[in-house]
Amino acid sequence: MSAPVEVRAPRPYDLTRTLSCGQCFRWSEASGGWRGVVLGTVAAVRQSGERLLVEWEGPPGSPALLARHLGADEPLREIERHLRRDPRLGAALSATSGIAIMRQDPWECLISYIVSAFNNIPKIRRAIRLLARRFGDPIPAAGGGPHADEWNFPSPQRLAGASLSDLRACELGYRAAYVRAVARAAAGGGLVLESVGRMPYPQARAALMELPGVGDKVADCVTLFAYGFGEAFPVDVWVQRTVERWYFGGRRSTPRAIREWARGRFGPLAGYAQQHIFTAGRAMRPLGNG
DNA sequence: ACCCAGGTGAGGG
DNA sequence: CCCTCACCTGGG
């Protein structure tokens, strides 16, 4: 383990809120901080005021890339100033301020959210860990030991060549077929992750939805959490319930209607609004955790 | 023995 | 286009 590296994280950035609001699956709370398998290495991060202290447990990574991954470079102060104009969000922010939207790896994010469908968070995390351990490359330890006891997320090629039964052994259930089909698309060039990021949001969303196992919600999660399309507004069961209660006077609605309403109301900050609504709404009725 | 979980896709109205 | 339903599977 090397000496800590400092990364700027201007107020109101909150590492714990960012990592525990459910957008990512490979970070865990560990001894006063957080530990994540990202960017080809293992990072131990803790926040001290307006900076993040980073120690690499695997090969040294790029502080700038880590800052970007963690959303520490997002203009949160200004974002939340806008969000506060909405009374509901203003009230929610007392408990959710500092959440940043991350910039995750598109490939890992895509597979992770395919796995998330009709699943629960502990199982999603376990499935991803199993996939990495079985098909990914081990991460070397910082001190030159055998390895850091963590594995990188497997490449499209690796998953494309996996047998369905080996994938199912990772507790993917019926999603195994989706995972392999999408891996084959990515490995074979039918899906080019980099070009999706260069498309306008509606096209990026539509391109992802061509893939098996990717519907409205997964497409919105990936466009938001990996590609950074701020207008994406993933509508899951929690967001739907909370929006209906907070904004629709308790009237039942549909994911599609809520999505369109959110884009009109919050525009490019819809994704941020979603994170605060999701976190506040879920806190009201505790269930699974991350 | 059920029932549930951060949705999706297929099938019929 | 809207509506309904089955769905792998581990943990309550």
Short mmCIF file of C-alpha atoms (C1' of nucleotides) in Angstrom, two decimals:
data_model
loop_
_atom_site.label_atom_id
_atom_site.label_comp_id
_atom_site.label_asym_id
_atom_site.label_seq_id
_atom_site.Cartn_x
_atom_site.Cartn_y
_atom_site.Cartn_z
CA MET A 1 0.00 0.00 0.00
CA SER A 2 1.46 3.36 -1.04
CA ALA A 3 1.22 6.80 0.64
CA PRO A 4 -2.23 8.40 0.44
CA VAL A 5 -2.97 10.53 -2.58
CA GLU A 6 -5.28 13.51 -2.23
CA VAL A 7 -8.12 14.28 -4.58
CA ARG A 8 -10.19 17.44 -4.46
CA ALA A 9 -13.86 16.93 -3.61
CA PRO A 10 -15.47 20.36 -3.25
CA ARG A 11 -18.48 20.84 -1.01
CA PRO A 12 -21.11 19.57 -0.77
CA TYR A 13 -19.62 16.34 -2.15
CA ASP A 14 -20.33 13.39 0.16
CA LEU A 15 -18.48 10.16 -0.56
CA THR A 16 -20.65 7.96 1.64
CA ARG A 17 -23.88 9.25 0.19
CA THR A 18 -22.54 8.91 -3.32
CA LEU A 19 -21.45 5.31 -2.85
CA SER A 20 -24.38 4.11 -0.78
CA CYS A 21 -27.20 5.48 -2.90
CA GLY A 22 -27.28 2.35 -5.01
CA GLN A 23 -25.78 3.46 -8.30
CA CYS A 24 -22.69 1.24 -8.06
CA PHE A 25 -22.07 -2.34 -7.00
CA ARG A 26 -18.36 -2.79 -6.43
CA TRP A 27 -17.76 -0.41 -3.53
CA SER A 28 -18.03 -1.50 0.09
CA GLU A 29 -17.74 0.30 3.39
CA ALA A 30 -14.47 -0.60 5.08
CA SER A 31 -12.85 0.66 8.27
CA GLY A 32 -13.88 4.28 8.26
CA GLY A 33 -13.84 4.57 4.51
CA TRP A 34 -14.70 2.80 1.29
CA ARG A 35 -13.01 0.17 -0.81
CA GLY A 36 -13.72 -0.23 -4.48
CA VAL A 37 -12.63 -2.42 -7.35
CA VAL A 38 -12.39 0.09 -10.18
CA LEU A 39 -10.17 1.25 -13.03
CA GLY A 40 -8.22 -1.98 -13.00
CA THR A 41 -7.16 -1.67 -9.40
CA VAL A 42 -8.41 -1.55 -5.83
CA ALA A 43 -8.83 1.83 -4.15
CA ALA A 44 -9.33 2.53 -0.46
CA VAL A 45 -10.87 5.98 -0.11
CA ARG A 46 -11.93 8.11 2.80
CA GLN A 47 -13.19 11.64 2.86
CA SER A 48 -11.70 14.41 4.93
CA GLY A 49 -13.53 17.66 4.44
CA GLU A 50 -13.18 18.74 0.85
CA ARG A 51 -10.70 16.11 -0.14
CA LEU A 52 -10.52 12.38 -0.67
CA LEU A 53 -7.59 10.39 0.64
CA VAL A 54 -6.81 7.52 -1.67
CA GLU A 55 -4.66 4.47 -1.10
CA TRP A 56 -4.13 1.93 -3.84
CA GLU A 57 -4.32 -1.67 -2.75
CA GLY A 58 -3.53 -2.75 -6.29
CA PRO A 59 -1.44 -1.05 -8.97
CA PRO A 60 -1.43 2.75 -8.56
CA GLY A 61 -4.27 4.26 -10.54
CA SER A 62 -4.94 7.73 -11.87
CA PRO A 63 -6.26 10.15 -9.24
CA ALA A 64 -7.96 12.18 -11.95
CA LEU A 65 -9.77 9.15 -13.32
CA LEU A 66 -10.78 8.11 -9.83
CA ALA A 67 -12.13 11.59 -9.13
CA ARG A 68 -14.15 11.35 -12.29
CA HIS A 69 -15.36 7.86 -11.47
CA LEU A 70 -16.53 9.04 -8.06
CA GLY A 71 -18.19 12.15 -9.45
CA ALA A 72 -15.96 14.35 -7.30
CA ASP A 73 -15.49 16.67 -10.28
CA GLU A 74 -19.20 17.38 -10.64
CA PRO A 75 -20.38 20.96 -9.98
CA LEU A 76 -22.56 19.87 -7.10
CA ARG A 77 -22.91 23.25 -5.48
CA GLU A 78 -24.52 24.70 -8.55
CA ILE A 79 -26.53 21.57 -9.28
CA GLU A 80 -28.06 21.54 -5.82
CA ARG A 81 -28.72 25.27 -5.96
CA HIS A 82 -30.95 24.59 -8.96
CA LEU A 83 -32.58 21.55 -7.41
CA ARG A 84 -33.51 23.51 -4.28
CA ARG A 85 -35.96 25.54 -6.29
CA ASP A 86 -38.14 22.49 -6.08
CA PRO A 87 -39.62 22.42 -2.57
CA ARG A 88 -39.75 18.63 -2.41
CA LEU A 89 -36.13 18.29 -3.43
CA GLY A 90 -35.17 21.13 -1.13
CA ALA A 91 -36.59 19.17 1.78
CA ALA A 92 -35.03 15.92 0.62
CA LEU A 93 -31.61 17.52 0.25
CA SER A 94 -31.16 17.94 3.98
CA ALA A 95 -30.63 14.18 4.05
CA THR A 96 -29.26 13.62 0.56
CA SER A 97 -27.02 16.60 -0.22
CA GLY A 98 -23.64 15.63 -1.59
CA ILE A 99 -24.72 12.73 -3.76
CA ALA A 100 -22.81 12.82 -7.02
CA ILE A 101 -23.60 10.87 -10.13
CA MET A 102 -20.65 8.66 -10.93
CA ARG A 103 -18.99 7.95 -14.24
CA GLN A 104 -18.77 4.21 -14.26
CA ASP A 105 -17.28 2.00 -16.90
CA PRO A 106 -19.99 1.53 -19.56
CA TRP A 107 -19.38 -2.17 -20.08
CA GLU A 108 -19.42 -3.10 -16.41
CA CYS A 109 -22.35 -0.80 -15.76
CA LEU A 110 -24.35 -2.29 -18.61
CA ILE A 111 -23.91 -5.86 -17.45
CA SER A 112 -24.47 -4.90 -13.82
CA TYR A 113 -27.83 -3.35 -14.56
CA ILE A 114 -28.89 -6.22 -16.78
CA VAL A 115 -28.21 -8.39 -13.76
CA SER A 116 -30.19 -5.99 -11.57
CA ALA A 117 -33.50 -6.70 -13.30
CA PHE A 118 -36.05 -8.32 -10.98
CA ASN A 119 -33.27 -8.94 -8.49
CA ASN A 120 -32.17 -7.56 -5.15
CA ILE A 121 -29.08 -5.57 -4.30
CA PRO A 122 -27.13 -8.09 -2.23
CA LYS A 123 -27.66 -10.68 -4.95
CA ILE A 124 -26.66 -8.27 -7.69
CA ARG A 125 -23.43 -7.50 -5.89
CA ARG A 126 -22.70 -11.15 -5.32
CA ALA A 127 -23.35 -12.07 -8.95
CA ILE A 128 -20.98 -9.37 -10.16
CA ARG A 129 -18.32 -10.50 -7.70
CA LEU A 130 -18.73 -14.09 -8.88
CA LEU A 131 -18.49 -13.05 -12.53
CA ALA A 132 -15.28 -11.18 -11.83
CA ARG A 133 -13.76 -13.98 -9.83
CA ARG A 134 -14.60 -16.61 -12.40
CA PHE A 135 -13.95 -14.77 -15.64
CA GLY A 136 -11.90 -11.68 -14.79
CA ASP A 137 -8.17 -11.21 -14.27
CA PRO A 138 -6.78 -11.05 -10.73
CA ILE A 139 -5.55 -7.66 -9.58
CA PRO A 140 -1.91 -7.63 -8.48
CA ALA A 141 -1.24 -6.47 -4.94
CA ALA A 142 0.38 -3.10 -4.39
CA GLY A 143 3.30 -4.57 -2.45
CA GLY A 144 4.10 -7.17 -5.08
CA GLY A 145 2.28 -10.01 -3.33
CA PRO A 146 0.36 -12.65 -5.30
CA HIS A 147 -2.72 -10.50 -5.81
CA ALA A 148 -5.10 -8.18 -4.01
CA ASP A 149 -7.77 -10.87 -3.63
CA GLU A 150 -9.91 -8.99 -6.12
CA TRP A 151 -10.63 -9.52 -9.78
CA ASN A 152 -11.33 -7.11 -12.60
CA PHE A 153 -14.66 -7.17 -14.29
CA PRO A 154 -14.37 -9.56 -17.26
CA SER A 155 -14.09 -8.27 -20.82
CA PRO A 156 -16.83 -8.79 -23.43
CA GLN A 157 -14.61 -11.39 -25.10
CA ARG A 158 -14.30 -13.34 -21.90
CA LEU A 159 -18.03 -13.42 -21.25
CA ALA A 160 -18.82 -14.05 -24.90
CA GLY A 161 -16.89 -17.31 -24.70
CA ALA A 162 -18.44 -18.47 -21.44
CA SER A 163 -20.82 -21.39 -21.30
CA LEU A 164 -24.35 -20.73 -20.15
CA SER A 165 -23.94 -23.12 -17.26
CA ASP A 166 -20.77 -21.37 -16.08
CA LEU A 167 -22.60 -18.07 -16.24
CA ARG A 168 -25.50 -19.51 -14.34
CA ALA A 169 -23.08 -20.66 -11.69
CA CYS A 170 -22.59 -16.96 -10.99
CA GLU A 171 -26.20 -16.78 -9.83
CA LEU A 172 -27.37 -14.91 -12.91
CA GLY A 173 -30.47 -17.04 -13.32
CA TYR A 174 -32.32 -16.43 -16.56
CA ARG A 175 -30.23 -13.29 -17.10
CA ALA A 176 -27.27 -15.47 -18.09
CA ALA A 177 -28.52 -15.65 -21.65
CA TYR A 178 -28.86 -11.87 -21.80
CA VAL A 179 -25.37 -11.37 -20.45
CA ARG A 180 -23.83 -13.66 -22.99
CA ALA A 181 -25.81 -12.25 -25.90
CA VAL A 182 -24.77 -8.72 -25.00
CA ALA A 183 -21.17 -9.83 -24.52
CA ARG A 184 -21.23 -11.36 -27.98
CA ALA A 185 -22.64 -8.18 -29.44
CA ALA A 186 -19.90 -6.14 -27.78
CA ALA A 187 -17.14 -8.59 -28.70
CA GLY A 188 -18.34 -8.93 -32.27
CA GLY A 189 -18.70 -5.23 -33.00
CA GLY A 190 -22.47 -5.19 -33.20
CA LEU A 191 -22.39 -3.01 -30.11
CA VAL A 192 -19.75 -0.29 -29.86
CA LEU A 193 -19.80 1.13 -26.36
CA GLU A 194 -17.66 4.15 -27.26
CA SER A 195 -19.96 5.27 -30.04
CA VAL A 196 -23.00 5.09 -27.78
CA GLY A 197 -21.40 7.83 -25.69
CA ARG A 198 -21.11 10.10 -28.70
CA MET A 199 -24.76 9.80 -29.66
CA PRO A 200 -27.45 12.22 -28.53
CA TYR A 201 -29.29 10.90 -25.50
CA PRO A 202 -32.39 9.56 -27.26
CA GLN A 203 -30.29 7.60 -29.72
CA ALA A 204 -27.94 6.30 -27.07
CA ARG A 205 -30.93 5.10 -25.09
CA ALA A 206 -32.48 3.47 -28.14
CA ALA A 207 -29.21 1.79 -29.09
CA LEU A 208 -28.92 0.21 -25.66
CA MET A 209 -32.52 -0.92 -25.75
CA GLU A 210 -31.79 -2.97 -28.86
CA LEU A 211 -29.93 -5.33 -26.56
CA PRO A 212 -31.69 -8.27 -24.94
CA GLY A 213 -32.31 -7.71 -21.26
CA VAL A 214 -32.14 -3.95 -21.66
CA GLY A 215 -35.43 -2.12 -21.27
CA ASP A 216 -36.33 1.44 -20.31
CA LYS A 217 -34.95 1.33 -16.82
CA VAL A 218 -31.64 -0.38 -17.51
CA ALA A 219 -31.02 1.88 -20.50
CA ASP A 220 -31.60 4.94 -18.34
CA CYS A 221 -29.29 3.69 -15.62
CA VAL A 222 -26.48 3.08 -18.08
CA THR A 223 -26.92 6.36 -19.93
CA LEU A 224 -26.89 8.15 -16.57
CA PHE A 225 -24.36 6.31 -14.42
CA ALA A 226 -21.84 5.44 -17.13
CA TYR A 227 -22.30 7.92 -19.97
CA GLY A 228 -23.30 10.92 -17.93
CA PHE A 229 -26.48 11.87 -19.79
CA GLY A 230 -28.02 14.13 -17.18
CA GLU A 231 -31.47 14.05 -18.73
CA ALA A 232 -31.84 10.33 -18.04
CA PHE A 233 -34.36 9.56 -15.30
CA PRO A 234 -34.43 5.87 -14.37
CA VAL A 235 -37.86 4.93 -13.03
CA ASP A 236 -37.78 1.97 -10.71
CA VAL A 237 -40.40 0.94 -8.23
CA TRP A 238 -39.07 3.32 -5.55
CA VAL A 239 -38.90 6.34 -7.79
CA GLN A 240 -42.35 5.64 -9.15
CA ARG A 241 -43.91 5.41 -5.69
CA THR A 242 -42.16 8.51 -4.45
CA VAL A 243 -42.97 10.65 -7.46
CA GLU A 244 -46.60 9.59 -7.27
CA ARG A 245 -46.73 10.56 -3.62
CA TRP A 246 -44.74 13.78 -3.80
CA TYR A 247 -45.84 15.23 -7.09
CA PHE A 248 -48.92 13.42 -8.37
CA GLY A 249 -51.06 13.75 -5.26
CA GLY A 250 -50.92 10.01 -4.73
CA ARG A 251 -52.38 9.24 -8.15
CA ARG A 252 -51.05 6.10 -9.79
CA SER A 253 -49.02 6.68 -12.90
CA THR A 254 -46.77 4.79 -15.29
CA PRO A 255 -42.99 4.73 -15.67
CA ARG A 256 -43.27 6.27 -19.11
CA ALA A 257 -45.41 9.17 -17.93
CA ILE A 258 -43.11 9.77 -14.97
CA ARG A 259 -40.05 9.74 -17.19
CA GLU A 260 -41.50 12.31 -19.52
CA TRP A 261 -42.74 14.45 -16.67
CA ALA A 262 -39.27 14.40 -15.10
CA ARG A 263 -37.50 15.40 -18.26
CA GLY A 264 -39.83 18.33 -18.67
CA ARG A 265 -39.54 19.42 -15.07
CA PHE A 266 -35.85 18.89 -14.38
CA GLY A 267 -34.29 18.91 -17.86
CA PRO A 268 -30.57 18.15 -17.78
CA LEU A 269 -30.71 17.72 -14.00
CA ALA A 270 -33.30 14.95 -14.17
CA GLY A 271 -30.69 12.36 -13.26
CA TYR A 272 -29.70 14.25 -10.15
CA ALA A 273 -33.31 14.77 -9.20
CA GLN A 274 -33.82 11.03 -9.58
CA GLN A 275 -30.97 10.24 -7.21
CA HIS A 276 -32.39 12.45 -4.47
CA ILE A 277 -35.92 11.20 -4.99
CA PHE A 278 -34.74 7.60 -4.98
CA THR A 279 -32.60 7.97 -1.89
CA ALA A 280 -35.16 9.94 0.11
CA GLY A 281 -38.02 7.72 -1.01
CA ARG A 282 -36.22 4.53 -0.18
CA ALA A 283 -35.15 5.84 3.21
CA MET A 284 -38.80 6.24 4.15
CA ARG A 285 -39.38 2.53 3.76
CA PRO A 286 -36.26 0.56 4.57
CA LEU A 287 -35.83 -2.80 2.92
CA GLY A 288 -32.78 -4.17 1.13
CA ASN A 289 -29.50 -2.34 1.40
CA GLY A 290 -26.26 -2.05 -0.50
"C1'" DA B 1 -44.37 -23.80 1.70
"C1'" DC B 2 -44.74 -19.53 0.10
"C1'" DC B 3 -43.34 -14.59 -0.97
"C1'" DC B 4 -40.42 -11.15 -2.39
"C1'" DA B 5 -36.80 -8.55 -5.11
"C1'" DG B 6 -34.08 -1.65 -8.12
"C1'" DG B 7 -37.50 -5.22 -14.86
"C1'" DT B 8 -37.94 -7.35 -19.34
"C1'" DG B 9 -40.01 -9.71 -23.16
"C1'" DA B 10 -43.68 -12.21 -25.11
"C1'" DG B 11 -48.45 -12.59 -26.06
"C1'" DG B 12 -53.18 -10.94 -26.49
"C1'" DG B 13 -56.68 -7.17 -26.36
"C1'" DC C 1 -49.90 1.08 -27.65
"C1'" DC C 2 -51.64 -0.69 -23.15
"C1'" DC C 3 -52.10 -4.65 -20.09
"C1'" DT C 4 -50.86 -9.04 -17.98
"C1'" DC C 5 -47.73 -12.55 -16.72
"C1'" DA C 6 -43.86 -15.71 -16.17
"C1'" DC C 7 -39.28 -15.57 -14.84
"C1'" DC C 8 -33.76 -17.96 -12.05
"C1'" DT C 9 -32.80 -17.94 -7.37
"C1'" DG C 10 -31.22 -17.00 -2.48
"C1'" DG C 11 -33.06 -15.16 1.62
"C1'" DG C 12 -36.98 -14.07 4.79
#
